């Protein structure tokens, strides 16, 4: 989560700086300015870093928060596909993997608590 959040932070900083790295998407349903998308990705990048640090503490609430944040990150990067397709799809895949890992960990912990 910390790595995926750091990648989103760098993406947000590059978009806020209005770098020539991104494509200009026209006639797109979710048409924000590049700076607006930069702020969205910066916020969506900071939240997973915080959630990742909280997950390292082992709290169950942190896992739920991590699943929520990673899901929002996957959604934001899916909407970002027209601007920078390869990077956006890589971050969508990372966020989906994070959701899977956090949910599989919760499932494993629930099975360990059973008495036969």
PDB file of C-alpha atoms in Angstrom:
ATOM      1  CA  UNK A   1       0.000   0.000   0.000  1.00  0.00           C
ATOM      2  CA  UNK A   2       2.789   2.382   0.818  1.00  0.00           C
ATOM      3  CA  UNK A   3       4.408   1.775  -2.585  1.00  0.00           C
ATOM      4  CA  UNK A   4       1.122   2.205  -4.471  1.00  0.00           C
ATOM      5  CA  UNK A   5       0.390   5.379  -2.535  1.00  0.00           C
ATOM      6  CA  UNK A   6       3.836   6.768  -3.308  1.00  0.00           C
ATOM      7  CA  UNK A   7       3.287   6.082  -7.008  1.00  0.00           C
ATOM      8  CA  UNK A   8      -0.037   7.949  -6.894  1.00  0.00           C
ATOM      9  CA  UNK A   9       1.617  10.857  -5.055  1.00  0.00           C
ATOM     10  CA  UNK A  10       4.231  11.176  -7.807  1.00  0.00           C
ATOM     11  CA  UNK A  11       1.471  11.002 -10.406  1.00  0.00           C
ATOM     12  CA  UNK A  12      -0.417  13.786  -8.635  1.00  0.00           C
ATOM     13  CA  UNK A  13       2.657  15.992  -8.346  1.00  0.00           C
ATOM     14  CA  UNK A  14       3.414  15.560 -12.042  1.00  0.00           C
ATOM     15  CA  UNK A  15      -0.170  16.469 -12.961  1.00  0.00           C
ATOM     16  CA  UNK A  16      -0.219  19.522 -10.672  1.00  0.00           C
ATOM     17  CA  UNK A  17       3.039  20.724 -12.219  1.00  0.00           C
ATOM     18  CA  UNK A  18       1.266  20.441 -15.604  1.00  0.00           C
ATOM     19  CA  UNK A  19       4.053  18.428 -17.104  1.00  0.00           C
ATOM     20  CA  UNK A  20       3.940  17.533 -20.807  1.00  0.00           C
ATOM     21  CA  UNK A  21       3.886  13.883 -19.799  1.00  0.00           C
ATOM     22  CA  UNK A  22       0.104  13.494 -19.941  1.00  0.00           C
ATOM     23  CA  UNK A  23      -2.245  13.371 -22.902  1.00  0.00           C
ATOM     24  CA  UNK A  24      -4.964  15.952 -23.342  1.00  0.00           C
ATOM     25  CA  UNK A  25      -8.184  13.954 -23.327  1.00  0.00           C
ATOM     26  CA  UNK A  26     -11.039  15.682 -25.084  1.00  0.00           C
ATOM     27  CA  UNK A  27     -14.712  14.826 -24.893  1.00  0.00           C
ATOM     28  CA  UNK A  28     -14.196  12.545 -21.941  1.00  0.00           C
ATOM     29  CA  UNK A  29     -17.083  12.015 -19.526  1.00  0.00           C
ATOM     30  CA  UNK A  30     -15.021  12.811 -16.420  1.00  0.00           C
ATOM     31  CA  UNK A  31     -13.369  15.903 -17.808  1.00  0.00           C
ATOM     32  CA  UNK A  32     -11.450  17.702 -15.080  1.00  0.00           C
ATOM     33  CA  UNK A  33      -8.476  19.914 -15.633  1.00  0.00           C
ATOM     34  CA  UNK A  34      -5.067  18.315 -15.299  1.00  0.00           C
ATOM     35  CA  UNK A  35      -4.468  20.223 -12.060  1.00  0.00           C
ATOM     36  CA  UNK A  36      -7.768  18.963 -10.632  1.00  0.00           C
ATOM     37  CA  UNK A  37      -6.825  15.381 -11.413  1.00  0.00           C
ATOM     38  CA  UNK A  38      -3.429  16.044  -9.867  1.00  0.00           C
ATOM     39  CA  UNK A  39      -5.004  17.041  -6.562  1.00  0.00           C
ATOM     40  CA  UNK A  40      -7.297  14.000  -6.672  1.00  0.00           C
ATOM     41  CA  UNK A  41      -4.326  11.675  -7.157  1.00  0.00           C
ATOM     42  CA  UNK A  42      -2.261  13.450  -4.529  1.00  0.00           C
ATOM     43  CA  UNK A  43      -5.006  12.945  -1.931  1.00  0.00           C
ATOM     44  CA  UNK A  44      -5.695   9.397  -3.136  1.00  0.00           C
ATOM     45  CA  UNK A  45      -1.945   8.784  -2.831  1.00  0.00           C
ATOM     46  CA  UNK A  46      -1.528  10.146   0.686  1.00  0.00           C
ATOM     47  CA  UNK A  47      -4.402   8.070   2.089  1.00  0.00           C
ATOM     48  CA  UNK A  48      -2.867   4.658   1.162  1.00  0.00           C
ATOM     49  CA  UNK A  49       0.465   5.653   2.675  1.00  0.00           C
ATOM     50  CA  UNK A  50      -1.312   6.440   5.950  1.00  0.00           C
ATOM     51  CA  UNK A  51      -3.415   3.264   5.677  1.00  0.00           C
ATOM     52  CA  UNK A  52      -0.327   1.178   4.884  1.00  0.00           C
ATOM     53  CA  UNK A  53       1.428   2.439   8.010  1.00  0.00           C
ATOM     54  CA  UNK A  54      -1.706   1.659  10.021  1.00  0.00           C
ATOM     55  CA  UNK A  55      -1.933  -1.865   8.561  1.00  0.00           C
ATOM     56  CA  UNK A  56       1.617  -2.507   9.762  1.00  0.00           C
ATOM     57  CA  UNK A  57       0.296  -2.012  13.301  1.00  0.00           C
ATOM     58  CA  UNK A  58      -2.005  -5.001  12.780  1.00  0.00           C
ATOM     59  CA  UNK A  59      -5.308  -3.308  13.608  1.00  0.00           C
ATOM     60  CA  UNK A  60      -8.395  -4.771  11.945  1.00  0.00           C
ATOM     61  CA  UNK A  61      -9.874  -1.300  11.399  1.00  0.00           C
ATOM     62  CA  UNK A  62      -6.753  -0.407   9.437  1.00  0.00           C
ATOM     63  CA  UNK A  63      -7.417  -3.293   7.065  1.00  0.00           C
ATOM     64  CA  UNK A  64     -10.979  -2.116   6.466  1.00  0.00           C
ATOM     65  CA  UNK A  65      -9.696   1.407   5.874  1.00  0.00           C
ATOM     66  CA  UNK A  66      -7.041   0.010   3.536  1.00  0.00           C
ATOM     67  CA  UNK A  67      -9.633  -1.868   1.483  1.00  0.00           C
ATOM     68  CA  UNK A  68     -11.726   1.310   1.190  1.00  0.00           C
ATOM     69  CA  UNK A  69      -8.751   3.466   0.204  1.00  0.00           C
ATOM     70  CA  UNK A  70      -7.395   0.933  -2.300  1.00  0.00           C
ATOM     71  CA  UNK A  71     -10.838   0.606  -3.864  1.00  0.00           C
ATOM     72  CA  UNK A  72     -11.088   4.370  -4.257  1.00  0.00           C
ATOM     73  CA  UNK A  73      -7.573   4.421  -5.689  1.00  0.00           C
ATOM     74  CA  UNK A  74      -8.492   1.781  -8.272  1.00  0.00           C
ATOM     75  CA  UNK A  75     -11.572   3.788  -9.242  1.00  0.00           C
ATOM     76  CA  UNK A  76      -9.639   7.060  -9.536  1.00  0.00           C
ATOM     77  CA  UNK A  77      -6.957   5.437 -11.670  1.00  0.00           C
ATOM     78  CA  UNK A  78      -9.555   3.770 -13.868  1.00  0.00           C
ATOM     79  CA  UNK A  79     -11.005   7.213 -14.558  1.00  0.00           C
ATOM     80  CA  UNK A  80      -7.445   8.447 -15.255  1.00  0.00           C
ATOM     81  CA  UNK A  81      -6.869   5.932 -18.100  1.00  0.00           C
ATOM     82  CA  UNK A  82      -7.363   8.439 -20.988  1.00  0.00           C
ATOM     83  CA  UNK A  83      -4.635  10.709 -19.608  1.00  0.00           C
ATOM     84  CA  UNK A  84      -1.845   8.164 -19.028  1.00  0.00           C
ATOM     85  CA  UNK A  85      -3.062   4.640 -19.888  1.00  0.00           C
ATOM     86  CA  UNK A  86      -0.161   2.370 -18.981  1.00  0.00           C
ATOM     87  CA  UNK A  87       0.558   4.000 -15.619  1.00  0.00           C
ATOM     88  CA  UNK A  88      -3.138   4.126 -14.738  1.00  0.00           C
ATOM     89  CA  UNK A  89      -3.675   0.446 -15.541  1.00  0.00           C
ATOM     90  CA  UNK A  90      -0.596  -0.506 -13.520  1.00  0.00           C
ATOM     91  CA  UNK A  91      -1.970   1.377 -10.505  1.00  0.00           C
ATOM     92  CA  UNK A  92      -5.421  -0.185 -10.972  1.00  0.00           C
ATOM     93  CA  UNK A  93      -3.770  -3.626 -10.885  1.00  0.00           C
ATOM     94  CA  UNK A  94      -1.735  -2.716  -7.788  1.00  0.00           C
ATOM     95  CA  UNK A  95      -4.822  -1.422  -5.968  1.00  0.00           C
ATOM     96  CA  UNK A  96      -6.839  -4.537  -6.843  1.00  0.00           C
ATOM     97  CA  UNK A  97      -3.970  -6.682  -5.563  1.00  0.00           C
ATOM     98  CA  UNK A  98      -3.951  -4.653  -2.329  1.00  0.00           C
ATOM     99  CA  UNK A  99      -7.692  -5.244  -1.849  1.00  0.00           C
ATOM    100  CA  UNK A 100      -7.207  -8.961  -2.456  1.00  0.00           C
ATOM    101  CA  UNK A 101      -4.251  -9.180  -0.062  1.00  0.00           C
ATOM    102  CA  UNK A 102      -6.029  -7.330   2.727  1.00  0.00           C
ATOM    103  CA  UNK A 103      -9.195  -9.408   2.351  1.00  0.00           C
ATOM    104  CA  UNK A 104      -7.289 -12.703   2.148  1.00  0.00           C
ATOM    105  CA  UNK A 105      -5.407 -11.771   5.316  1.00  0.00           C
ATOM    106  CA  UNK A 106      -8.652 -11.092   7.161  1.00  0.00           C
ATOM    107  CA  UNK A 107     -10.092 -14.398   5.950  1.00  0.00           C
ATOM    108  CA  UNK A 108      -7.005 -16.293   7.091  1.00  0.00           C
ATOM    109  CA  UNK A 109      -7.118 -14.651  10.535  1.00  0.00           C
ATOM    110  CA  UNK A 110     -10.806 -15.524  10.915  1.00  0.00           C
ATOM    111  CA  UNK A 111     -10.082 -19.195  10.150  1.00  0.00           C
ATOM    112  CA  UNK A 112      -7.201 -19.276  12.658  1.00  0.00           C
ATOM    113  CA  UNK A 113      -9.527 -18.170  15.456  1.00  0.00           C
ATOM    114  CA  UNK A 114     -11.874 -21.165  15.091  1.00  0.00           C
ATOM    115  CA  UNK A 115     -11.798 -24.051  17.474  1.00  0.00           C
ATOM    116  CA  UNK A 116     -12.567 -27.465  16.048  1.00  0.00           C
TER     117      UNK A 116
END
